[in-house]
Coordinates of C-alpha atoms in Angstrom, one line a residue:
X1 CA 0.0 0.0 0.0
X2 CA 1.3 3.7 -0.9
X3 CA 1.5 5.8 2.0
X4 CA -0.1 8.5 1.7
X5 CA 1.6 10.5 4.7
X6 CA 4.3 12.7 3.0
X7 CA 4.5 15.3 4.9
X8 CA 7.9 16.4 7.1
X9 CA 7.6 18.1 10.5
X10 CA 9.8 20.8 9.0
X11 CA 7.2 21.7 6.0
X12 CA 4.3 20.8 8.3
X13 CA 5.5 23.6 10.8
X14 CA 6.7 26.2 8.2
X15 CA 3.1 25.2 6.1
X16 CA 0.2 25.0 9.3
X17 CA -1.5 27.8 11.5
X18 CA -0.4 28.6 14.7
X19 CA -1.0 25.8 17.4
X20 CA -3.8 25.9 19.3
X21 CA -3.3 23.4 21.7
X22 CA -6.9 22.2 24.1
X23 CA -5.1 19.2 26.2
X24 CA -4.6 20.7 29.3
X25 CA -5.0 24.2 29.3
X26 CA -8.2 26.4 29.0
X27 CA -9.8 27.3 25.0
X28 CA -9.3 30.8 24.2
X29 CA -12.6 32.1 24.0
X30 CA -14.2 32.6 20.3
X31 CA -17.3 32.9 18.6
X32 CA -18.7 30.4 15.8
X33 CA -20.9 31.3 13.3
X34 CA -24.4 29.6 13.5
X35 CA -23.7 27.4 10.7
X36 CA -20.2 26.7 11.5
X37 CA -20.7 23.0 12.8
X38 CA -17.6 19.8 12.6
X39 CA -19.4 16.7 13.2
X40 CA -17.9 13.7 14.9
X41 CA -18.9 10.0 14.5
X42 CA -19.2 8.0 17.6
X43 CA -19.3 4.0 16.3
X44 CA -19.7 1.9 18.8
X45 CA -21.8 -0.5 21.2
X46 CA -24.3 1.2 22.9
X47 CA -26.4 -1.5 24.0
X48 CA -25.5 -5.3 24.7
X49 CA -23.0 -6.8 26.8
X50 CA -20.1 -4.7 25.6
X51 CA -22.1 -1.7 26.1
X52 CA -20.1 -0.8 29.1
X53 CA -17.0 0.2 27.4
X54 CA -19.3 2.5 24.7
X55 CA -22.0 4.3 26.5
X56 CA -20.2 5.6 28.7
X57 CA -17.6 6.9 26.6
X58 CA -20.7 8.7 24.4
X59 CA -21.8 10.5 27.8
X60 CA -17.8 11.6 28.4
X61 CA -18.1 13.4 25.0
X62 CA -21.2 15.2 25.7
X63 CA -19.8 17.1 29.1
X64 CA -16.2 17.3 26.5
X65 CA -18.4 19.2 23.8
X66 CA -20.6 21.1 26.3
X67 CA -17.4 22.5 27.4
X68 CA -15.4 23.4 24.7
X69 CA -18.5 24.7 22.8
X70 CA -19.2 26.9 26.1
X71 CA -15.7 28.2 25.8
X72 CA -16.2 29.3 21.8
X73 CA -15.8 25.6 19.8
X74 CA -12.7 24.4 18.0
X75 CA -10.4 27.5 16.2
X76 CA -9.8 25.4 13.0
X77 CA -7.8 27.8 10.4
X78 CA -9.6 31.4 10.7
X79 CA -12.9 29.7 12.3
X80 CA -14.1 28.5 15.4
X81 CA -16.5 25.6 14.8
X82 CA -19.1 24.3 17.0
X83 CA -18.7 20.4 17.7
X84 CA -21.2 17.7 17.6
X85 CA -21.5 14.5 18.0
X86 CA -23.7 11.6 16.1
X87 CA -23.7 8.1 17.6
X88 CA -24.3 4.6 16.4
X89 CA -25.2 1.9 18.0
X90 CA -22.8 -1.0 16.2
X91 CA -23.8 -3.2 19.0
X92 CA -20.3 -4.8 19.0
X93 CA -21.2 -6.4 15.4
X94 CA -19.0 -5.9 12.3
X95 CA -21.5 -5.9 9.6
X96 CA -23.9 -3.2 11.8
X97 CA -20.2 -1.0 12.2
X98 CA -20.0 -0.9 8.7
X99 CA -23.9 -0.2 8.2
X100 CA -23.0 2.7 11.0
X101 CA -19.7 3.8 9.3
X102 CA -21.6 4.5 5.8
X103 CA -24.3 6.8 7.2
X104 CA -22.0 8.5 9.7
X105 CA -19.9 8.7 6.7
X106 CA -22.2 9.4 3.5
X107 CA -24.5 10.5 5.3
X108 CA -23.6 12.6 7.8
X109 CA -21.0 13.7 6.6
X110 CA -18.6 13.4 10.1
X111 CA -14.7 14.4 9.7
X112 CA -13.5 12.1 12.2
X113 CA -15.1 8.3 13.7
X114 CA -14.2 7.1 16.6
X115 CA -14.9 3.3 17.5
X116 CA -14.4 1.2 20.7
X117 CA -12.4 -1.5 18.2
X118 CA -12.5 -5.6 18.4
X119 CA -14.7 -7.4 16.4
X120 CA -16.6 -4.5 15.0
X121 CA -13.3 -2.8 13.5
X122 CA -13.1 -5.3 10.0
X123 CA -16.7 -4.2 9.2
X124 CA -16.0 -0.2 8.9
X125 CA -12.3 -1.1 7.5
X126 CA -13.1 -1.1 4.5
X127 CA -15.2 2.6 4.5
X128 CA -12.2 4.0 6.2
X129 CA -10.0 3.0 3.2
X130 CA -12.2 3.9 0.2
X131 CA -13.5 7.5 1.5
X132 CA -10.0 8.1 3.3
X133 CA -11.8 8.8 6.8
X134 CA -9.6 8.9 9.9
X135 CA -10.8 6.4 12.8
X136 CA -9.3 5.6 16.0
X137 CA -9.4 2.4 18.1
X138 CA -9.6 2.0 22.0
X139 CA -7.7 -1.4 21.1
X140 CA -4.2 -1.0 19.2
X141 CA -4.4 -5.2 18.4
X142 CA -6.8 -4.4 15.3
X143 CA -3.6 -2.3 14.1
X144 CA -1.3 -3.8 11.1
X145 CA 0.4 -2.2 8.2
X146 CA -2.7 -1.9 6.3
X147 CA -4.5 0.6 8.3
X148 CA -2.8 4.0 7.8
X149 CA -5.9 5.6 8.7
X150 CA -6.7 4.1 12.1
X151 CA -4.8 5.1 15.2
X152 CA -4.7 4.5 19.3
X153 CA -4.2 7.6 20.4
X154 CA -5.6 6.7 24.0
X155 CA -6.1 3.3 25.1
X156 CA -3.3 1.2 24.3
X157 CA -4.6 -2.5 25.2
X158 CA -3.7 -4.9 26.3
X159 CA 0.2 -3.8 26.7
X160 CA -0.6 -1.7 29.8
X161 CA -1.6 -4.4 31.4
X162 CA 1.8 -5.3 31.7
X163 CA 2.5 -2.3 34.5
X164 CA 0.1 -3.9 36.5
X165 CA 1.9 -6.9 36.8
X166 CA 5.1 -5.0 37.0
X167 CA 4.2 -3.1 39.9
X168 CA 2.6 -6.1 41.7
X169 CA 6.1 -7.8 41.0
X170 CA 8.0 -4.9 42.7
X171 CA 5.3 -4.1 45.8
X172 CA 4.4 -8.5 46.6
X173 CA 7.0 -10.2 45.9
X174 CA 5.8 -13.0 48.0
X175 CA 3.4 -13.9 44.9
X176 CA 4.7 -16.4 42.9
X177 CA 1.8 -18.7 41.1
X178 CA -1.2 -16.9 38.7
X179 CA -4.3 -18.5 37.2
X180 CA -5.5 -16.6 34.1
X181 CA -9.1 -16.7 32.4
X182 CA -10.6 -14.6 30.2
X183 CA -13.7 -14.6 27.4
X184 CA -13.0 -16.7 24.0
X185 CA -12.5 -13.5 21.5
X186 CA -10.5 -10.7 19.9
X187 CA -10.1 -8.9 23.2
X188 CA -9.8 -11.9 25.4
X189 CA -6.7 -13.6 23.5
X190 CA -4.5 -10.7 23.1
X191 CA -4.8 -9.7 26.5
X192 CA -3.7 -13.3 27.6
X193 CA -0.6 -13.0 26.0
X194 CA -0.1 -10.1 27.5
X195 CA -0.7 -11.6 30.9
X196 CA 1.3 -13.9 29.8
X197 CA 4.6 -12.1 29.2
X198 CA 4.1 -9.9 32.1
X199 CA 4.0 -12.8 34.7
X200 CA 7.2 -14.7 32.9
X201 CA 9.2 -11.2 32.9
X202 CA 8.2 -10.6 36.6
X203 CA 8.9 -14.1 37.6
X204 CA 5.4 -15.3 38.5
X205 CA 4.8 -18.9 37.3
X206 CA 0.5 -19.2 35.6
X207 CA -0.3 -22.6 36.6
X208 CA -1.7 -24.8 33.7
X209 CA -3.0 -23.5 30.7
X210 CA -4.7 -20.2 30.7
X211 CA -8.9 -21.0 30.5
X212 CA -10.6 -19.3 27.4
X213 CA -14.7 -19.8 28.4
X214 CA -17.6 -19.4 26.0
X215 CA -18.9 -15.7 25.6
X216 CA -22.5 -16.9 26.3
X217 CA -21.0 -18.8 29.9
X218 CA -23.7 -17.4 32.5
X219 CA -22.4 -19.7 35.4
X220 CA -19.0 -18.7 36.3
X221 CA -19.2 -21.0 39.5
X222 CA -17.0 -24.7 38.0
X223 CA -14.7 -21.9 36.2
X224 CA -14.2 -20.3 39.2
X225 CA -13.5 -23.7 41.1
X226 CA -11.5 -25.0 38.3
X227 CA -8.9 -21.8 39.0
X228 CA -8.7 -22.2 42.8
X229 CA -8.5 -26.1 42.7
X230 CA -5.0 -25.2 41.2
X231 CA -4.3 -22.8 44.5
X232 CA -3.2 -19.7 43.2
X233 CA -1.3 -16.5 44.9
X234 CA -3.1 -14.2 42.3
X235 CA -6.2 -15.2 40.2
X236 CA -5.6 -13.0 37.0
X237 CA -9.5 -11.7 35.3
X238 CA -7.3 -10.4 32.3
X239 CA -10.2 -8.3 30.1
X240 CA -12.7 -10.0 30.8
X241 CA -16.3 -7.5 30.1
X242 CA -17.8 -6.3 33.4
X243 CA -20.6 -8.8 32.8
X244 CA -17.5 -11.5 33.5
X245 CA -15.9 -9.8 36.0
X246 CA -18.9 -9.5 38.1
X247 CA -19.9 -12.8 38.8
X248 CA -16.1 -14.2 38.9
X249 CA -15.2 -11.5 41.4
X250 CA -18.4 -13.0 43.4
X251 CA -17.5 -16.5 43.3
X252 CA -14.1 -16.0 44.2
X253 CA -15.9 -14.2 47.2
X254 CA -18.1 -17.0 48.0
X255 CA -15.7 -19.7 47.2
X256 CA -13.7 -18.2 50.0
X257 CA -10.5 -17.3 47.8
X258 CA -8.0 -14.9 50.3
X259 CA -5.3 -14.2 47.7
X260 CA -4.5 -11.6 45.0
X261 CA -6.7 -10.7 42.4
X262 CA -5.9 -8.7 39.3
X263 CA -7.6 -7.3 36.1
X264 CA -7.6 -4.7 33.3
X265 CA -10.6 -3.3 34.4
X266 CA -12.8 -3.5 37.3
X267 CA -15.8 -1.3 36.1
X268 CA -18.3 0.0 38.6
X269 CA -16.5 -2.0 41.5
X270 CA -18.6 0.2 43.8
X271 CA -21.1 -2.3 43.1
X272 CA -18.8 -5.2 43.6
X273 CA -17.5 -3.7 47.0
X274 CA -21.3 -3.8 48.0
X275 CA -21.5 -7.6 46.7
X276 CA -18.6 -8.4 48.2
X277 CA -17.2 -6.1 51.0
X278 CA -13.9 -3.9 51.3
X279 CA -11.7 -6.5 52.7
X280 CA -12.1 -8.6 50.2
X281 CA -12.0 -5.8 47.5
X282 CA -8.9 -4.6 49.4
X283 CA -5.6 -4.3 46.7
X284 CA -7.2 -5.8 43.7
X285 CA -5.5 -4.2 40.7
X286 CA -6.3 -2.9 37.1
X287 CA -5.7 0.0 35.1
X288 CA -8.3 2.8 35.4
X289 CA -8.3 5.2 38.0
X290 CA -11.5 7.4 38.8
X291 CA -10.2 11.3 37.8
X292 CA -11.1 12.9 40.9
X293 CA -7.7 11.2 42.0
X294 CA -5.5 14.0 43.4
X295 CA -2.4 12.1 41.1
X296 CA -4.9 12.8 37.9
X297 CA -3.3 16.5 38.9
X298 CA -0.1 15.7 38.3
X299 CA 1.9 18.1 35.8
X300 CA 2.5 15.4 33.2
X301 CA -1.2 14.5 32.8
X302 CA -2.5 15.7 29.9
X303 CA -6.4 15.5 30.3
X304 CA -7.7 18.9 30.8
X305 CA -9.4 19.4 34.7
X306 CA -9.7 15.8 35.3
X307 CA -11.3 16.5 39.0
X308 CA -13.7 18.7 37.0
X309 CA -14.6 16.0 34.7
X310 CA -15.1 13.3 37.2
X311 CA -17.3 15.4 39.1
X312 CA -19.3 17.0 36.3
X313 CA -19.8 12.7 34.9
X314 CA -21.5 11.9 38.5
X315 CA -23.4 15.2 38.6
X316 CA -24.5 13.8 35.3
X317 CA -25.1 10.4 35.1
X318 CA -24.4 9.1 38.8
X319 CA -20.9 8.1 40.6
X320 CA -22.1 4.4 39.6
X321 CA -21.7 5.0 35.9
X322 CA -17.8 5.7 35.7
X323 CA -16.0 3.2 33.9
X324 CA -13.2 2.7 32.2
X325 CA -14.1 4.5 29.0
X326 CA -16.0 7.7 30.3
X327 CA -12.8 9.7 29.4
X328 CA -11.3 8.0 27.3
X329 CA -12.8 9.0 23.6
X330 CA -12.7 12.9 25.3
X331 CA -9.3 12.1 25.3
X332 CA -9.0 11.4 21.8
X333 CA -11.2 14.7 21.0
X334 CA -8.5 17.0 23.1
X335 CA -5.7 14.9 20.7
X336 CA -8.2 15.7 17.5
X337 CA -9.2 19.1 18.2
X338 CA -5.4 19.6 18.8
X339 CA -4.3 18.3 15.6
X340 CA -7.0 20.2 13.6
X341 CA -6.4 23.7 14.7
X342 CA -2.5 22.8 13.6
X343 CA -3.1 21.6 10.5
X344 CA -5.9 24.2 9.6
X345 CA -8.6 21.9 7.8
X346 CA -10.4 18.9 9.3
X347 CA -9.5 17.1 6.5
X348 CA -9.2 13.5 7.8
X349 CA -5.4 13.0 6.5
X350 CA -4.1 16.0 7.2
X351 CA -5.4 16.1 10.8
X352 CA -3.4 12.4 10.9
X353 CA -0.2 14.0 9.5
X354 CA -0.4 16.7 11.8
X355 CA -1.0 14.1 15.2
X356 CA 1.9 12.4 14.0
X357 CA 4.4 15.1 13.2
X358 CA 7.6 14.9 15.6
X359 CA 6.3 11.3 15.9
X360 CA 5.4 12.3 19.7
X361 CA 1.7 13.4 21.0
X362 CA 0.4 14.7 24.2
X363 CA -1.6 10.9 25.4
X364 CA -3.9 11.4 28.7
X365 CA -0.8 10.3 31.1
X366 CA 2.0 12.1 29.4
X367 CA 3.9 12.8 27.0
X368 CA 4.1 9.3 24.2
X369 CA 5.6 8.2 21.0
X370 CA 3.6 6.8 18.0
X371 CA 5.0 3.3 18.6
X372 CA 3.8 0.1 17.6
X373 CA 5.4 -1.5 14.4
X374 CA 7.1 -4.3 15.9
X375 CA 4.3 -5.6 17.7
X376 CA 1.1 -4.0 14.9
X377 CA 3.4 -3.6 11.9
X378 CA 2.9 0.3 12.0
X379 CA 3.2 3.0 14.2
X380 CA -0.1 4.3 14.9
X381 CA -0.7 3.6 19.1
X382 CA 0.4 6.7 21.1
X383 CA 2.4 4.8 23.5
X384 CA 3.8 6.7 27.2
X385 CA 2.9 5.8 30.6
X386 CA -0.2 4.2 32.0
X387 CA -1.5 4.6 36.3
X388 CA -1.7 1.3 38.3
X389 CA -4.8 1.4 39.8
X390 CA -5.9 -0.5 43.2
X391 CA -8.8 -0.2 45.9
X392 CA -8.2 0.9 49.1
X393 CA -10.4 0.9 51.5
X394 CA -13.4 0.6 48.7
X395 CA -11.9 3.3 46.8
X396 CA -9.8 3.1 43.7
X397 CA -6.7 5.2 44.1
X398 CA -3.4 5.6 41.7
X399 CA -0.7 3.7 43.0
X400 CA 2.4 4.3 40.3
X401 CA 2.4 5.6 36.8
X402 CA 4.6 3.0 34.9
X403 CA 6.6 3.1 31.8
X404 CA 5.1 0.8 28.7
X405 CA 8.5 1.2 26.5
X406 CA 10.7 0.7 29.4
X407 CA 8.9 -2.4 30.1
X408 CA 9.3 -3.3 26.2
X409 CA 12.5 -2.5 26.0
X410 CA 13.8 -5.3 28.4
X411 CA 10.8 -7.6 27.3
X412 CA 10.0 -7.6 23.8
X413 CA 10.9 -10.9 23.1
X414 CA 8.7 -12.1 25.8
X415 CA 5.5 -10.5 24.4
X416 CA 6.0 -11.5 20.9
X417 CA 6.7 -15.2 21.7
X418 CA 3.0 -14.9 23.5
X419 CA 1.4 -12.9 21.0
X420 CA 3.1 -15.8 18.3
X421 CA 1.6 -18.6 20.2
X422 CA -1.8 -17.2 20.1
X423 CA -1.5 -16.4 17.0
X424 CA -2.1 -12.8 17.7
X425 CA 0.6 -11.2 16.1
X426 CA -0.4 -8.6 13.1
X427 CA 0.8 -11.1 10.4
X428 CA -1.5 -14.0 11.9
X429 CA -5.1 -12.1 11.8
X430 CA -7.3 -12.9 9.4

């Protein structure tokens, strides 16, 4: 495939309007004109079991537009445009994401798409290459050389999982045995691998064969006693959907497990303090911390009044509804927004050209490097550092922000013998 990224960050600077950079730092305030509108595609499950990682990410982007269109919209060239959002429902199916990606593409006429990725992301592939739309991912494993115009500018799963894992190396080292599970499917088996490589490079030995269940298993009990018949220090949920976690975290509760338990998410675990109780709750890990966090007010974070945000979403929708996702595609607008006021236009390639120039970008938790082509065959994930997250005292609190390229640099090999051997590297997708 020709690329059809050309542009140097030397003519990009000396060719682009001045920047006007959103993450982090308060809009200027300007007027829009009543008919100056940029619309912005939101493609992904909004009902269904993987509706947790998609709604809420559609209500994030309504308090993100309410607040930069409050402040005077997005100065794009000599304009300020008003932002808007249209959704669609994929429903975590690829033929429905490519029905959505059409009309939000035809129809609508949206500059931009963001998608929540997986199984959905081969039906809108093919729109994104024949109309030349720029889409982004929440899940970097859909990546490979022939998507130039799909990035990860936020989430990069699974390889943050592996700072989870890391820090739980470094902080209890008196854990040495791991039992992983996690759903049959295109989120499930990459994240394994991950898992996978982490425990090895942290010296943690996963007993037996990691346990792939059916996506329609409703009785998590025998899984559950399969894991702990095996006598684990740390029973390892890898990304499972809340759905899973759930009812595993319960049975572990009820099947009277005392050890470590660790995930990449653990969304609305309010509600599984209340199933459960704080003690048992007490130190179990994953990777997304709730922003009224006073370490969300670090200087390196990137997401603009985090506390704010946070606070605003419950005002909105109820401190129940926070999950892993509710900032996450706001995220990817402050990176967007960014990258269109540089490059002038909202021209879906020229937006991409101007993310990448420098090949650095200002992700949620730092500053990051497009990275990726060992492990996707291109660089289009926005790589940097990623929070370990535990609960304490039924609360979830920051523990560390830890490096993902330091990680890969001592442990590359480890992660692409696991990604091999479930056949998850770039060059063995179908």
């Amino acid at each position: 495939m020709t690329s059809k990224f050309t542009i140097s960050r030397r003519d990009f600077l000396a060719t682009t309007a001045a920047v006007t950079a959103m993450a982090g730092v308060s809009m200027p305030k300007f007027a829009f004109g009543k008919d100056n509108v940029v619309k912005i595609g939101f493609l992904a499950p909004l009902t269904g079991e993987v509706s947790a990682w998609g709604k809420p990410g559609l209500d994030g982007c309504k308090i993100w537009a309410d607040w930069v269109n409050a402040d005077g919209g997005v100065k794009i060239g000599d304009e300020a445009y008003k932002v808007e959002f249209v959704a669609y429902d994929d429903e975590y199916d690829p033929s429905k994401a490519r029905t959505g990606a059409v009309k939000l593409v035809k129809e609508d006429d949206v500059k931009f798409v963001m998608m929540l990725g997986g199984d959905p992301w081969p039906g809108a592939a093919p729109i994104a290459e024949k109309e030349n739309m720029l889409f982004s991912t929440l899940l970097p494993s859909d990546l490979s050389p022939e998507t130039e115009l799909l990035v990860a500018p936020c989430e990069v799963h699974p390889i943050y999982n592996v700072t989870g894992v890391e820090w739980l190396a470094e902080n209890k080292p008196e854990l040495k045995t791991a039992v992983v599970c996690a759903q049959d499917d295109s989120l499930g088996k990459p994240s394994v691998a991950t898992y996978l490589a982490a425990f090895e490079a942290a010296g943690i030995e996963v007993l037996d064969e990691p346990i792939f269940f059916d996506p329609a298993t409703t009785d998590f009990a025998p899984l559950m006693s399969k894991m702990l018949a095996l006598k684990p220090d740390i029973i390892c949920l890898d990304t499972c959907y809340a759905d899973y976690v759930h009812p595993l975290v319960e049975q572990a509760f009820q099947q009277g497990f005392k050890g470590q338990m660790i995930s990449c998410t653990a969304d609305f675990y309010e509600k599984l303090v209340e199933k459960t109780s704080k003690e048992f709750m007490e130190g179990f890990i994953f990777q997304f911390p709730d922003f009224d966090d006073p370490a969300m007010n670090a200087e390196h974070v990137n997401f603009n009044k985090p506390n704010d945000f946070y606070a605003e979403y419950v005002k909105r929708y109820g401190k129940g509804e926070w999950s892993a996702v509710s900032w996450e595609y706001a995220s990817i607008m402050d990176l967007w927004a960014d990258a269109a006021g540089r490059a002038g236009t909202t021209e879906p390639v020229k937006v991409l050209e101007a993310m990448k120039v420098g090949g650095t970008g200002r992700q949620a938790f730092g500053e990051a490097k497009w990275w990726g082509k060992e492990l996707f065959g291109i660089d289009n994930a926005l790589v940097g550092e990623w929070p370990v997250v535990a609960i304490k005292d039924g609360k979830a609190k920051i523990q560390d922000f830890k490096s993902i390229p330091a990680w890969w640099e001592k442990h590359s090999d480890l992660m692409i013998k696991h990604m091999k051997a479930l056949n998850q590297m770039y060059y063995q997708r179908g």
